[in-house]
mmCIF file with all atom_site columns, C-alpha atoms in Angstrom:
data_model
loop_
_atom_site.group_PDB
_atom_site.id
_atom_site.type_symbol
_atom_site.label_atom_id
_atom_site.label_alt_id
_atom_site.label_comp_id
_atom_site.label_asym_id
_atom_site.label_entity_id
_atom_site.label_seq_id
_atom_site.pdbx_PDB_ins_code
_atom_site.Cartn_x
_atom_site.Cartn_y
_atom_site.Cartn_z
_atom_site.occupancy
_atom_site.B_iso_or_equiv
_atom_site.pdbx_formal_charge
_atom_site.auth_seq_id
_atom_site.auth_comp_id
_atom_site.auth_asym_id
_atom_site.auth_atom_id
_atom_site.pdbx_PDB_model_num
ATOM 1   C CA . ASP A 1 1   ? 13.941  5.412   0.795   1.00 0.00 ? 24  ASP A CA 1
ATOM 2   C CA . ALA A 1 2   ? 13.560  8.862   2.371   1.00 0.00 ? 25  ALA A CA 1
ATOM 3   C CA . LYS A 1 3   ? 11.339  9.197   5.403   1.00 0.00 ? 26  LYS A CA 1
ATOM 4   C CA . THR A 1 4   ? 8.181   11.302  5.225   1.00 0.00 ? 27  THR A CA 1
ATOM 5   C CA . THR A 1 5   ? 6.360   13.316  7.885   1.00 0.00 ? 28  THR A CA 1
ATOM 6   C CA . GLN A 1 6   ? 2.628   13.986  7.725   1.00 0.00 ? 29  GLN A CA 1
ATOM 7   C CA . PRO A 1 7   ? 0.104   15.426  10.178  1.00 0.00 ? 30  PRO A CA 1
ATOM 8   C CA . THR A 1 8   ? -1.854  12.764  12.008  1.00 0.00 ? 31  THR A CA 1
ATOM 9   C CA . SER A 1 9   ? -5.244  14.165  11.077  1.00 0.00 ? 32  SER A CA 1
ATOM 10  C CA . MET A 1 10  ? -6.998  16.978  9.222   1.00 0.00 ? 33  MET A CA 1
ATOM 11  C CA . ASP A 1 11  ? -10.542 18.152  8.704   1.00 0.00 ? 34  ASP A CA 1
ATOM 12  C CA . CYS A 1 12  ? -12.087 19.682  5.621   1.00 0.00 ? 35  CYS A CA 1
ATOM 13  C CA . ALA A 1 13  ? -15.547 20.978  4.766   1.00 0.00 ? 36  ALA A CA 1
ATOM 14  C CA . GLU A 1 14  ? -17.379 19.256  1.933   1.00 0.00 ? 37  GLU A CA 1
ATOM 15  C CA . GLY A 1 15  ? -16.934 21.129  -1.337  1.00 0.00 ? 38  GLY A CA 1
ATOM 16  C CA . ARG A 1 16  ? -13.797 22.909  -0.196  1.00 0.00 ? 39  ARG A CA 1
ATOM 17  C CA . ALA A 1 17  ? -10.249 22.148  -1.257  1.00 0.00 ? 40  ALA A CA 1
ATOM 18  C CA . ALA A 1 18  ? -8.295  19.752  0.948   1.00 0.00 ? 41  ALA A CA 1
ATOM 19  C CA . ASN A 1 19  ? -4.569  20.466  1.126   1.00 0.00 ? 42  ASN A CA 1
ATOM 20  C CA . LEU A 1 20  ? -2.534  17.644  2.618   1.00 0.00 ? 43  LEU A CA 1
ATOM 21  C CA . PRO A 1 21  ? 1.116   18.445  3.405   1.00 0.00 ? 44  PRO A CA 1
ATOM 22  C CA . CYS A 1 22  ? 4.072   16.093  3.461   1.00 0.00 ? 45  CYS A CA 1
ATOM 23  C CA . ASN A 1 23  ? 7.671   16.741  4.459   1.00 0.00 ? 46  ASN A CA 1
ATOM 24  C CA . HIS A 1 24  ? 10.440  14.661  2.882   1.00 0.00 ? 47  HIS A CA 1
ATOM 25  C CA . SER A 1 25  ? 13.538  16.728  3.637   1.00 0.00 ? 48  SER A CA 1
ATOM 26  C CA . THR A 1 26  ? 15.973  13.853  2.998   1.00 0.00 ? 49  THR A CA 1
ATOM 27  C CA . ILE A 1 27  ? 14.644  13.031  -0.465  1.00 0.00 ? 50  ILE A CA 1
ATOM 28  C CA . SER A 1 28  ? 17.329  12.344  -3.045  1.00 0.00 ? 51  SER A CA 1
ATOM 29  C CA . GLY A 1 29  ? 17.377  13.372  -6.676  1.00 0.00 ? 52  GLY A CA 1
ATOM 30  C CA . ASN A 1 30  ? 16.170  10.059  -8.065  1.00 0.00 ? 53  ASN A CA 1
ATOM 31  C CA . GLU A 1 31  ? 13.246  9.579   -5.687  1.00 0.00 ? 54  GLU A CA 1
ATOM 32  C CA . TYR A 1 32  ? 9.627   10.138  -6.640  1.00 0.00 ? 55  TYR A CA 1
ATOM 33  C CA . VAL A 1 33  ? 6.832   11.307  -4.354  1.00 0.00 ? 56  VAL A CA 1
ATOM 34  C CA . TYR A 1 34  ? 3.800   8.992   -4.406  1.00 0.00 ? 57  TYR A CA 1
ATOM 35  C CA . TRP A 1 35  ? 0.404   9.441   -2.790  1.00 0.00 ? 58  TRP A CA 1
ATOM 36  C CA . TYR A 1 36  ? -1.988  6.636   -1.928  1.00 0.00 ? 59  TYR A CA 1
ATOM 37  C CA . ARG A 1 37  ? -5.170  6.713   0.109   1.00 0.00 ? 60  ARG A CA 1
ATOM 38  C CA . GLN A 1 38  ? -7.008  4.057   2.062   1.00 0.00 ? 61  GLN A CA 1
ATOM 39  C CA . ILE A 1 39  ? -10.720 4.285   2.650   1.00 0.00 ? 62  ILE A CA 1
ATOM 40  C CA . HIS A 1 40  ? -11.965 2.364   5.681   1.00 0.00 ? 63  HIS A CA 1
ATOM 41  C CA . SER A 1 41  ? -11.998 -1.432  5.153   1.00 0.00 ? 64  SER A CA 1
ATOM 42  C CA . GLN A 1 42  ? -10.484 -1.149  1.690   1.00 0.00 ? 65  GLN A CA 1
ATOM 43  C CA . GLY A 1 43  ? -7.002  -1.591  0.272   1.00 0.00 ? 66  GLY A CA 1
ATOM 44  C CA . PRO A 1 44  ? -4.813  1.407   -0.556  1.00 0.00 ? 67  PRO A CA 1
ATOM 45  C CA . GLN A 1 45  ? -5.586  3.225   -3.803  1.00 0.00 ? 68  GLN A CA 1
ATOM 46  C CA . TYR A 1 46  ? -3.024  4.994   -5.961  1.00 0.00 ? 69  TYR A CA 1
ATOM 47  C CA . ILE A 1 47  ? -3.686  8.724   -6.403  1.00 0.00 ? 70  ILE A CA 1
ATOM 48  C CA . ILE A 1 48  ? -0.767  10.442  -8.088  1.00 0.00 ? 71  ILE A CA 1
ATOM 49  C CA . HIS A 1 49  ? 3.011   10.664  -8.215  1.00 0.00 ? 72  HIS A CA 1
ATOM 50  C CA . GLY A 1 50  ? 5.669   13.160  -9.311  1.00 0.00 ? 73  GLY A CA 1
ATOM 51  C CA . LEU A 1 51  ? 9.392   13.805  -9.452  1.00 0.00 ? 74  LEU A CA 1
ATOM 52  C CA . LYS A 1 52  ? 9.856   17.584  -9.495  1.00 0.00 ? 75  LYS A CA 1
ATOM 53  C CA . ASN A 1 53  ? 7.157   19.106  -11.655 1.00 0.00 ? 76  ASN A CA 1
ATOM 54  C CA . ASN A 1 54  ? 3.637   19.681  -10.438 1.00 0.00 ? 77  ASN A CA 1
ATOM 55  C CA . GLU A 1 55  ? 1.223   16.989  -11.570 1.00 0.00 ? 78  GLU A CA 1
ATOM 56  C CA . THR A 1 56  ? -2.543  16.860  -12.023 1.00 0.00 ? 79  THR A CA 1
ATOM 57  C CA . ASN A 1 57  ? -4.927  14.064  -12.831 1.00 0.00 ? 80  ASN A CA 1
ATOM 58  C CA . GLU A 1 58  ? -8.643  13.420  -12.466 1.00 0.00 ? 81  GLU A CA 1
ATOM 59  C CA . MET A 1 59  ? -8.302  12.749  -8.754  1.00 0.00 ? 82  MET A CA 1
ATOM 60  C CA . ALA A 1 60  ? -5.910  15.362  -7.444  1.00 0.00 ? 83  ALA A CA 1
ATOM 61  C CA . SER A 1 61  ? -3.031  17.767  -7.932  1.00 0.00 ? 84  SER A CA 1
ATOM 62  C CA . LEU A 1 62  ? 0.462   17.351  -6.541  1.00 0.00 ? 85  LEU A CA 1
ATOM 63  C CA . ILE A 1 63  ? 2.561   20.405  -5.800  1.00 0.00 ? 86  ILE A CA 1
ATOM 64  C CA . ILE A 1 64  ? 6.256   19.759  -5.100  1.00 0.00 ? 87  ILE A CA 1
ATOM 65  C CA . THR A 1 65  ? 8.426   22.591  -3.786  1.00 0.00 ? 88  THR A CA 1
ATOM 66  C CA . GLU A 1 66  ? 11.419  23.663  -5.827  1.00 0.00 ? 89  GLU A CA 1
ATOM 67  C CA . ASP A 1 67  ? 13.868  22.169  -3.330  1.00 0.00 ? 90  ASP A CA 1
ATOM 68  C CA . ARG A 1 68  ? 11.741  18.965  -3.320  1.00 0.00 ? 91  ARG A CA 1
ATOM 69  C CA . LYS A 1 69  ? 11.796  18.819  0.468   1.00 0.00 ? 92  LYS A CA 1
ATOM 70  C CA . SER A 1 70  ? 8.031   18.983  0.778   1.00 0.00 ? 93  SER A CA 1
ATOM 71  C CA . SER A 1 71  ? 4.875   18.498  -1.222  1.00 0.00 ? 94  SER A CA 1
ATOM 72  C CA . THR A 1 72  ? 1.136   19.082  -0.996  1.00 0.00 ? 95  THR A CA 1
ATOM 73  C CA . LEU A 1 73  ? -1.653  16.896  -2.277  1.00 0.00 ? 96  LEU A CA 1
ATOM 74  C CA . ILE A 1 74  ? -4.683  18.941  -3.274  1.00 0.00 ? 97  ILE A CA 1
ATOM 75  C CA . LEU A 1 75  ? -8.197  17.547  -3.589  1.00 0.00 ? 98  LEU A CA 1
ATOM 76  C CA . PRO A 1 76  ? -9.909  20.519  -5.254  1.00 0.00 ? 99  PRO A CA 1
ATOM 77  C CA . HIS A 1 77  ? -13.500 19.831  -4.200  1.00 0.00 ? 100 HIS A CA 1
ATOM 78  C CA . ALA A 1 78  ? -13.561 17.355  -1.344  1.00 0.00 ? 101 ALA A CA 1
ATOM 79  C CA . THR A 1 79  ? -16.575 15.064  -0.961  1.00 0.00 ? 102 THR A CA 1
ATOM 80  C CA . LEU A 1 80  ? -17.632 12.837  1.918   1.00 0.00 ? 103 LEU A CA 1
ATOM 81  C CA . ARG A 1 81  ? -16.251 9.873   -0.016  1.00 0.00 ? 104 ARG A CA 1
ATOM 82  C CA . ASP A 1 82  ? -12.775 11.396  0.178   1.00 0.00 ? 105 ASP A CA 1
ATOM 83  C CA . THR A 1 83  ? -12.652 10.649  3.910   1.00 0.00 ? 106 THR A CA 1
ATOM 84  C CA . ALA A 1 84  ? -9.658  8.315   4.170   1.00 0.00 ? 107 ALA A CA 1
ATOM 85  C CA . VAL A 1 85  ? -6.079  7.913   5.380   1.00 0.00 ? 108 VAL A CA 1
ATOM 86  C CA . TYR A 1 86  ? -3.705  9.556   2.899   1.00 0.00 ? 109 TYR A CA 1
ATOM 87  C CA . TYR A 1 87  ? -0.169  8.227   2.628   1.00 0.00 ? 110 TYR A CA 1
ATOM 88  C CA . CYS A 1 88  ? 2.782   10.173  1.237   1.00 0.00 ? 111 CYS A CA 1
ATOM 89  C CA . ILE A 1 89  ? 5.547   7.810   0.095   1.00 0.00 ? 112 ILE A CA 1
ATOM 90  C CA . VAL A 1 90  ? 8.987   8.501   -1.319  1.00 0.00 ? 113 VAL A CA 1
ATOM 91  C CA . ARG A 1 91  ? 10.204  5.872   -3.704  1.00 0.00 ? 114 ARG A CA 1
ATOM 92  C CA . GLY A 1 92  ? 13.500  5.430   -5.530  1.00 0.00 ? 115 GLY A CA 1
ATOM 93  C CA . VAL A 1 93  ? 13.922  4.694   -9.230  1.00 0.00 ? 116 VAL A CA 1
ATOM 94  C CA . ASN A 1 94  ? 17.152  2.702   -9.203  1.00 0.00 ? 117 ASN A CA 1
ATOM 95  C CA . SER A 1 95  ? 16.461  -0.513  -11.063 1.00 0.00 ? 118 SER A CA 1
ATOM 96  C CA . GLY A 1 96  ? 18.981  -2.357  -8.958  1.00 0.00 ? 119 GLY A CA 1
ATOM 97  C CA . GLY A 1 97  ? 17.367  -1.387  -5.692  1.00 0.00 ? 120 GLY A CA 1
ATOM 98  C CA . SER A 1 98  ? 14.131  -2.353  -4.004  1.00 0.00 ? 121 SER A CA 1
ATOM 99  C CA . ASN A 1 99  ? 12.090  0.357   -5.682  1.00 0.00 ? 122 ASN A CA 1
ATOM 100 C CA . TYR A 1 100 ? 9.159   -2.032  -6.040  1.00 0.00 ? 123 TYR A CA 1
ATOM 101 C CA . LYS A 1 101 ? 8.448   -1.640  -2.320  1.00 0.00 ? 124 LYS A CA 1
ATOM 102 C CA . LEU A 1 102 ? 6.055   0.926   -0.919  1.00 0.00 ? 125 LEU A CA 1
ATOM 103 C CA . THR A 1 103 ? 7.063   2.093   2.560   1.00 0.00 ? 126 THR A CA 1
ATOM 104 C CA . PHE A 1 104 ? 3.917   3.397   4.215   1.00 0.00 ? 127 PHE A CA 1
ATOM 105 C CA . GLY A 1 105 ? 3.998   5.548   7.341   1.00 0.00 ? 128 GLY A CA 1
ATOM 106 C CA . LYS A 1 106 ? 0.901   6.224   9.428   1.00 0.00 ? 129 LYS A CA 1
ATOM 107 C CA . GLY A 1 107 ? -0.485  8.772   6.977   1.00 0.00 ? 130 GLY A CA 1
ATOM 108 C CA . THR A 1 108 ? -2.988  11.572  7.527   1.00 0.00 ? 131 THR A CA 1
ATOM 109 C CA . LEU A 1 109 ? -6.587  10.813  8.392   1.00 0.00 ? 132 LEU A CA 1
ATOM 110 C CA . LEU A 1 110 ? -8.609  13.296  6.368   1.00 0.00 ? 133 LEU A CA 1
ATOM 111 C CA . THR A 1 111 ? -12.177 13.722  7.557   1.00 0.00 ? 134 THR A CA 1
ATOM 112 C CA . VAL A 1 112 ? -14.502 15.561  5.185   1.00 0.00 ? 135 VAL A CA 1
ATOM 113 C CA . ASN A 1 113 ? -17.403 17.060  7.103   1.00 0.00 ? 136 ASN A CA 1
ATOM 114 C CA . PRO A 1 114 ? -20.834 17.902  5.658   1.00 0.00 ? 137 PRO A CA 1
ATOM 115 C CA . GLY B 2 1   ? -14.434 -7.827  -11.727 1.00 0.00 ? 28  GLY B CA 1
ATOM 116 C CA . ALA B 2 2   ? -11.141 -6.563  -13.081 1.00 0.00 ? 29  ALA B CA 1
ATOM 117 C CA . GLY B 2 3   ? -9.510  -5.761  -9.752  1.00 0.00 ? 30  GLY B CA 1
ATOM 118 C CA . VAL B 2 4   ? -7.333  -7.728  -7.345  1.00 0.00 ? 31  VAL B CA 1
ATOM 119 C CA . SER B 2 5   ? -9.430  -10.303 -5.533  1.00 0.00 ? 32  SER B CA 1
ATOM 120 C CA . GLN B 2 6   ? -8.588  -11.759 -2.135  1.00 0.00 ? 33  GLN B CA 1
ATOM 121 C CA . SER B 2 7   ? -10.251 -14.577 -0.248  1.00 0.00 ? 34  SER B CA 1
ATOM 122 C CA . PRO B 2 8   ? -11.471 -15.083 2.308   1.00 0.00 ? 35  PRO B CA 1
ATOM 123 C CA . ARG B 2 9   ? -12.350 -11.545 3.366   1.00 0.00 ? 36  ARG B CA 1
ATOM 124 C CA . TYR B 2 10  ? -12.376 -12.581 7.011   1.00 0.00 ? 37  TYR B CA 1
ATOM 125 C CA . LYS B 2 11  ? -10.716 -15.496 8.739   1.00 0.00 ? 38  LYS B CA 1
ATOM 126 C CA . VAL B 2 12  ? -10.836 -16.475 12.396  1.00 0.00 ? 39  VAL B CA 1
ATOM 127 C CA . ALA B 2 13  ? -8.225  -19.024 13.401  1.00 0.00 ? 40  ALA B CA 1
ATOM 128 C CA . LYS B 2 14  ? -7.490  -20.693 16.689  1.00 0.00 ? 41  LYS B CA 1
ATOM 129 C CA . ARG B 2 15  ? -3.956  -20.232 17.926  1.00 0.00 ? 42  ARG B CA 1
ATOM 130 C CA . GLY B 2 16  ? -1.763  -22.933 16.462  1.00 0.00 ? 43  GLY B CA 1
ATOM 131 C CA . GLN B 2 17  ? -3.929  -23.461 13.385  1.00 0.00 ? 44  GLN B CA 1
ATOM 132 C CA . ASP B 2 18  ? -2.528  -23.164 9.851   1.00 0.00 ? 45  ASP B CA 1
ATOM 133 C CA . VAL B 2 19  ? -4.175  -20.701 7.453   1.00 0.00 ? 46  VAL B CA 1
ATOM 134 C CA . ALA B 2 20  ? -3.960  -20.040 3.700   1.00 0.00 ? 47  ALA B CA 1
ATOM 135 C CA . LEU B 2 21  ? -4.869  -16.703 2.164   1.00 0.00 ? 48  LEU B CA 1
ATOM 136 C CA . ARG B 2 22  ? -5.498  -16.428 -1.555  1.00 0.00 ? 49  ARG B CA 1
ATOM 137 C CA . CYS B 2 23  ? -4.823  -13.590 -3.982  1.00 0.00 ? 50  CYS B CA 1
ATOM 138 C CA . ASP B 2 24  ? -6.040  -13.373 -7.564  1.00 0.00 ? 51  ASP B CA 1
ATOM 139 C CA . PRO B 2 25  ? -4.117  -10.510 -9.199  1.00 0.00 ? 52  PRO B CA 1
ATOM 140 C CA . ILE B 2 26  ? -5.228  -8.536  -12.213 1.00 0.00 ? 53  ILE B CA 1
ATOM 141 C CA . SER B 2 27  ? -4.803  -10.729 -15.281 1.00 0.00 ? 54  SER B CA 1
ATOM 142 C CA . GLY B 2 28  ? -1.444  -10.274 -16.954 1.00 0.00 ? 55  GLY B CA 1
ATOM 143 C CA . HIS B 2 29  ? 0.183   -8.412  -14.076 1.00 0.00 ? 56  HIS B CA 1
ATOM 144 C CA . VAL B 2 30  ? 3.798   -9.393  -13.697 1.00 0.00 ? 57  VAL B CA 1
ATOM 145 C CA . SER B 2 31  ? 4.430   -8.191  -10.166 1.00 0.00 ? 58  SER B CA 1
ATOM 146 C CA . LEU B 2 32  ? 2.628   -9.335  -7.035  1.00 0.00 ? 59  LEU B CA 1
ATOM 147 C CA . PHE B 2 33  ? 3.112   -8.128  -3.485  1.00 0.00 ? 60  PHE B CA 1
ATOM 148 C CA . TRP B 2 34  ? 1.905   -9.082  -0.034  1.00 0.00 ? 61  TRP B CA 1
ATOM 149 C CA . TYR B 2 35  ? 1.632   -6.535  2.781   1.00 0.00 ? 62  TYR B CA 1
ATOM 150 C CA . GLN B 2 36  ? 0.606   -6.866  6.421   1.00 0.00 ? 63  GLN B CA 1
ATOM 151 C CA . GLN B 2 37  ? -1.387  -4.117  8.130   1.00 0.00 ? 64  GLN B CA 1
ATOM 152 C CA . ALA B 2 38  ? -1.754  -4.077  11.897  1.00 0.00 ? 65  ALA B CA 1
ATOM 153 C CA . LEU B 2 39  ? -4.582  -2.090  13.461  1.00 0.00 ? 66  LEU B CA 1
ATOM 154 C CA . GLY B 2 40  ? -3.913  1.649   13.267  1.00 0.00 ? 67  GLY B CA 1
ATOM 155 C CA . GLN B 2 41  ? -0.730  1.248   11.255  1.00 0.00 ? 68  GLN B CA 1
ATOM 156 C CA . GLY B 2 42  ? 0.201   1.598   7.602   1.00 0.00 ? 69  GLY B CA 1
ATOM 157 C CA . PRO B 2 43  ? 0.758   -1.523  5.513   1.00 0.00 ? 70  PRO B CA 1
ATOM 158 C CA . GLU B 2 44  ? 4.167   -3.192  5.821   1.00 0.00 ? 71  GLU B CA 1
ATOM 159 C CA . PHE B 2 45  ? 5.877   -5.062  3.002   1.00 0.00 ? 72  PHE B CA 1
ATOM 160 C CA . LEU B 2 46  ? 6.098   -8.832  3.304   1.00 0.00 ? 73  LEU B CA 1
ATOM 161 C CA . THR B 2 47  ? 7.180   -10.271 -0.028  1.00 0.00 ? 74  THR B CA 1
ATOM 162 C CA . TYR B 2 48  ? 7.439   -9.648  -3.792  1.00 0.00 ? 75  TYR B CA 1
ATOM 163 C CA . PHE B 2 49  ? 7.008   -11.903 -6.824  1.00 0.00 ? 76  PHE B CA 1
ATOM 164 C CA . GLN B 2 50  ? 7.950   -11.228 -10.398 1.00 0.00 ? 77  GLN B CA 1
ATOM 165 C CA . ASN B 2 51  ? 5.937   -13.810 -12.326 1.00 0.00 ? 78  ASN B CA 1
ATOM 166 C CA . GLU B 2 52  ? 6.544   -17.078 -10.428 1.00 0.00 ? 79  GLU B CA 1
ATOM 167 C CA . ALA B 2 53  ? 9.863   -16.016 -8.921  1.00 0.00 ? 80  ALA B CA 1
ATOM 168 C CA . GLN B 2 54  ? 9.893   -14.789 -5.348  1.00 0.00 ? 81  GLN B CA 1
ATOM 169 C CA . LEU B 2 55  ? 12.500  -12.059 -5.566  1.00 0.00 ? 82  LEU B CA 1
ATOM 170 C CA . ASP B 2 56  ? 12.195  -10.606 -2.082  1.00 0.00 ? 83  ASP B CA 1
ATOM 171 C CA . LYS B 2 57  ? 10.882  -12.205 1.083   1.00 0.00 ? 84  LYS B CA 1
ATOM 172 C CA . SER B 2 58  ? 12.721  -9.964  3.488   1.00 0.00 ? 85  SER B CA 1
ATOM 173 C CA . GLY B 2 59  ? 9.542   -8.733  5.135   1.00 0.00 ? 86  GLY B CA 1
ATOM 174 C CA . LEU B 2 60  ? 8.187   -12.110 6.201   1.00 0.00 ? 87  LEU B CA 1
ATOM 175 C CA . PRO B 2 61  ? 8.228   -11.932 10.011  1.00 0.00 ? 88  PRO B CA 1
ATOM 176 C CA . SER B 2 62  ? 9.160   -15.542 10.704  1.00 0.00 ? 89  SER B CA 1
ATOM 177 C CA . ASP B 2 63  ? 9.679   -18.924 9.088   1.00 0.00 ? 90  ASP B CA 1
ATOM 178 C CA . ARG B 2 64  ? 6.019   -19.656 9.859   1.00 0.00 ? 91  ARG B CA 1
ATOM 179 C CA . PHE B 2 65  ? 5.131   -17.421 6.920   1.00 0.00 ? 92  PHE B CA 1
ATOM 180 C CA . PHE B 2 66  ? 5.388   -18.819 3.417   1.00 0.00 ? 93  PHE B CA 1
ATOM 181 C CA . ALA B 2 67  ? 4.202   -17.426 0.090   1.00 0.00 ? 94  ALA B CA 1
ATOM 182 C CA . GLU B 2 68  ? 4.028   -18.978 -3.347  1.00 0.00 ? 95  GLU B CA 1
ATOM 183 C CA . ARG B 2 69  ? 2.931   -18.116 -6.861  1.00 0.00 ? 96  ARG B CA 1
ATOM 184 C CA . PRO B 2 70  ? 3.630   -21.336 -8.773  1.00 0.00 ? 97  PRO B CA 1
ATOM 185 C CA . GLU B 2 71  ? 2.208   -20.396 -12.179 1.00 0.00 ? 98  GLU B CA 1
ATOM 186 C CA . GLY B 2 72  ? 2.863   -16.704 -12.062 1.00 0.00 ? 99  GLY B CA 1
ATOM 187 C CA . SER B 2 73  ? -0.751  -15.726 -11.457 1.00 0.00 ? 100 SER B CA 1
ATOM 188 C CA . VAL B 2 74  ? -2.643  -16.724 -8.274  1.00 0.00 ? 101 VAL B CA 1
ATOM 189 C CA . SER B 2 75  ? -0.660  -16.430 -5.058  1.00 0.00 ? 102 SER B CA 1
ATOM 190 C CA . THR B 2 76  ? -1.143  -17.990 -1.645  1.00 0.00 ? 103 THR B CA 1
ATOM 191 C CA . LEU B 2 77  ? 0.188   -16.704 1.657   1.00 0.00 ? 104 LEU B CA 1
ATOM 192 C CA . LYS B 2 78  ? 0.380   -19.474 4.226   1.00 0.00 ? 105 LYS B CA 1
ATOM 193 C CA . ILE B 2 79  ? 0.853   -18.965 7.932   1.00 0.00 ? 106 ILE B CA 1
ATOM 194 C CA . GLN B 2 80  ? 1.676   -22.011 10.019  1.00 0.00 ? 107 GLN B CA 1
ATOM 195 C CA . ARG B 2 81  ? 0.944   -22.388 13.736  1.00 0.00 ? 108 ARG B CA 1
ATOM 196 C CA . THR B 2 82  ? -0.750  -18.990 13.927  1.00 0.00 ? 109 THR B CA 1
ATOM 197 C CA . GLN B 2 83  ? -0.080  -16.757 16.921  1.00 0.00 ? 110 GLN B CA 1
ATOM 198 C CA . GLN B 2 84  ? -2.104  -13.853 18.286  1.00 0.00 ? 111 GLN B CA 1
ATOM 199 C CA . GLU B 2 85  ? 0.448   -11.367 16.958  1.00 0.00 ? 112 GLU B CA 1
ATOM 200 C CA . ASP B 2 86  ? -0.361  -12.584 13.437  1.00 0.00 ? 113 ASP B CA 1
ATOM 201 C CA . SER B 2 87  ? -3.780  -10.908 13.709  1.00 0.00 ? 114 SER B CA 1
ATOM 202 C CA . ALA B 2 88  ? -3.822  -8.237  10.997  1.00 0.00 ? 115 ALA B CA 1
ATOM 203 C CA . VAL B 2 89  ? -5.163  -7.397  7.565   1.00 0.00 ? 116 VAL B CA 1
ATOM 204 C CA . TYR B 2 90  ? -3.179  -9.078  4.804   1.00 0.00 ? 117 TYR B CA 1
ATOM 205 C CA . LEU B 2 91  ? -3.174  -7.083  1.589   1.00 0.00 ? 118 LEU B CA 1
ATOM 206 C CA . CYS B 2 92  ? -2.234  -8.293  -1.852  1.00 0.00 ? 119 CYS B CA 1
ATOM 207 C CA . ALA B 2 93  ? -1.280  -5.940  -4.681  1.00 0.00 ? 120 ALA B CA 1
ATOM 208 C CA . SER B 2 94  ? -0.309  -6.399  -8.301  1.00 0.00 ? 121 SER B CA 1
ATOM 209 C CA . SER B 2 95  ? 1.247   -4.199  -10.940 1.00 0.00 ? 122 SER B CA 1
ATOM 210 C CA . PRO B 2 96  ? 1.588   -4.624  -14.687 1.00 0.00 ? 123 PRO B CA 1
ATOM 211 C CA . ARG B 2 97  ? 5.376   -4.332  -14.882 1.00 0.00 ? 124 ARG B CA 1
ATOM 212 C CA . GLN B 2 98  ? 8.398   -4.733  -12.696 1.00 0.00 ? 125 GLN B CA 1
ATOM 213 C CA . GLY B 2 99  ? 9.945   -1.801  -10.941 1.00 0.00 ? 126 GLY B CA 1
ATOM 214 C CA . LEU B 2 100 ? 8.499   1.648   -10.496 1.00 0.00 ? 127 LEU B CA 1
ATOM 215 C CA . THR B 2 101 ? 4.822   1.537   -11.360 1.00 0.00 ? 128 THR B CA 1
ATOM 216 C CA . GLU B 2 102 ? 1.543   1.972   -9.543  1.00 0.00 ? 129 GLU B CA 1
ATOM 217 C CA . ALA B 2 103 ? 0.258   -0.966  -7.552  1.00 0.00 ? 130 ALA B CA 1
ATOM 218 C CA . PHE B 2 104 ? -3.378  -2.081  -7.420  1.00 0.00 ? 131 PHE B CA 1
ATOM 219 C CA . PHE B 2 105 ? -4.472  -3.418  -4.056  1.00 0.00 ? 132 PHE B CA 1
ATOM 220 C CA . GLY B 2 106 ? -7.139  -5.910  -3.103  1.00 0.00 ? 133 GLY B CA 1
ATOM 221 C CA . GLN B 2 107 ? -9.512  -5.356  -0.176  1.00 0.00 ? 134 GLN B CA 1
ATOM 222 C CA . GLY B 2 108 ? -7.452  -7.572  2.069   1.00 0.00 ? 135 GLY B CA 1
ATOM 223 C CA . THR B 2 109 ? -8.094  -10.535 4.325   1.00 0.00 ? 136 THR B CA 1
ATOM 224 C CA . ARG B 2 110 ? -8.672  -9.725  7.983   1.00 0.00 ? 137 ARG B CA 1
ATOM 225 C CA . LEU B 2 111 ? -7.124  -12.501 10.069  1.00 0.00 ? 138 LEU B CA 1
ATOM 226 C CA . THR B 2 112 ? -8.054  -12.786 13.725  1.00 0.00 ? 139 THR B CA 1
ATOM 227 C CA . VAL B 2 113 ? -6.227  -15.359 15.827  1.00 0.00 ? 140 VAL B CA 1
ATOM 228 C CA . VAL B 2 114 ? -8.040  -16.309 19.022  1.00 0.00 ? 141 VAL B CA 1
#
């Protein structure tokens, strides 16, 4: 699976949009971009995933650049409860490979301030 | 509840003691995973089950680690002769199908070896 690079930490004001970047310059054509987050003392929680089109769900939006070498997770109106470590993960789709694995890096600690 | 349940939440073991960590996945989920998370790091893959079959145990750090899922539902991760370096949070996750699909994580078991 392709390696990802994320900032170590970010701050955001409550009520503002949080934009979390991720670089995955070695991503291949059959690899998806997944985002998970982990609130303190909890297990990771799935947020969203995408292949090449932008995606939106009730939690967040995912913007993937046209060349697919980077993406941005957007939390449109951050709340204090969004304070967590956010992990960007690239994951292959080949059924013969180990695509069931999630390879977590260190992620980005997002702190939402009142 | 309907989520992944892990027990105990906290376990303190003396060095050399054997421990068993339990995971109750979401009912009907085919896939089950174990991850290990050291302090300040992202989770790392340990092993993967599809129903009762252990298809990948490449992440188990030593032969002191053993996992089973005999009836394709509840899983147990056993660590024999615990060492201080085994201190970590052990996370269990399940997903409804094999392959590329979102995983639901439990809250983890925090193991401290003294």
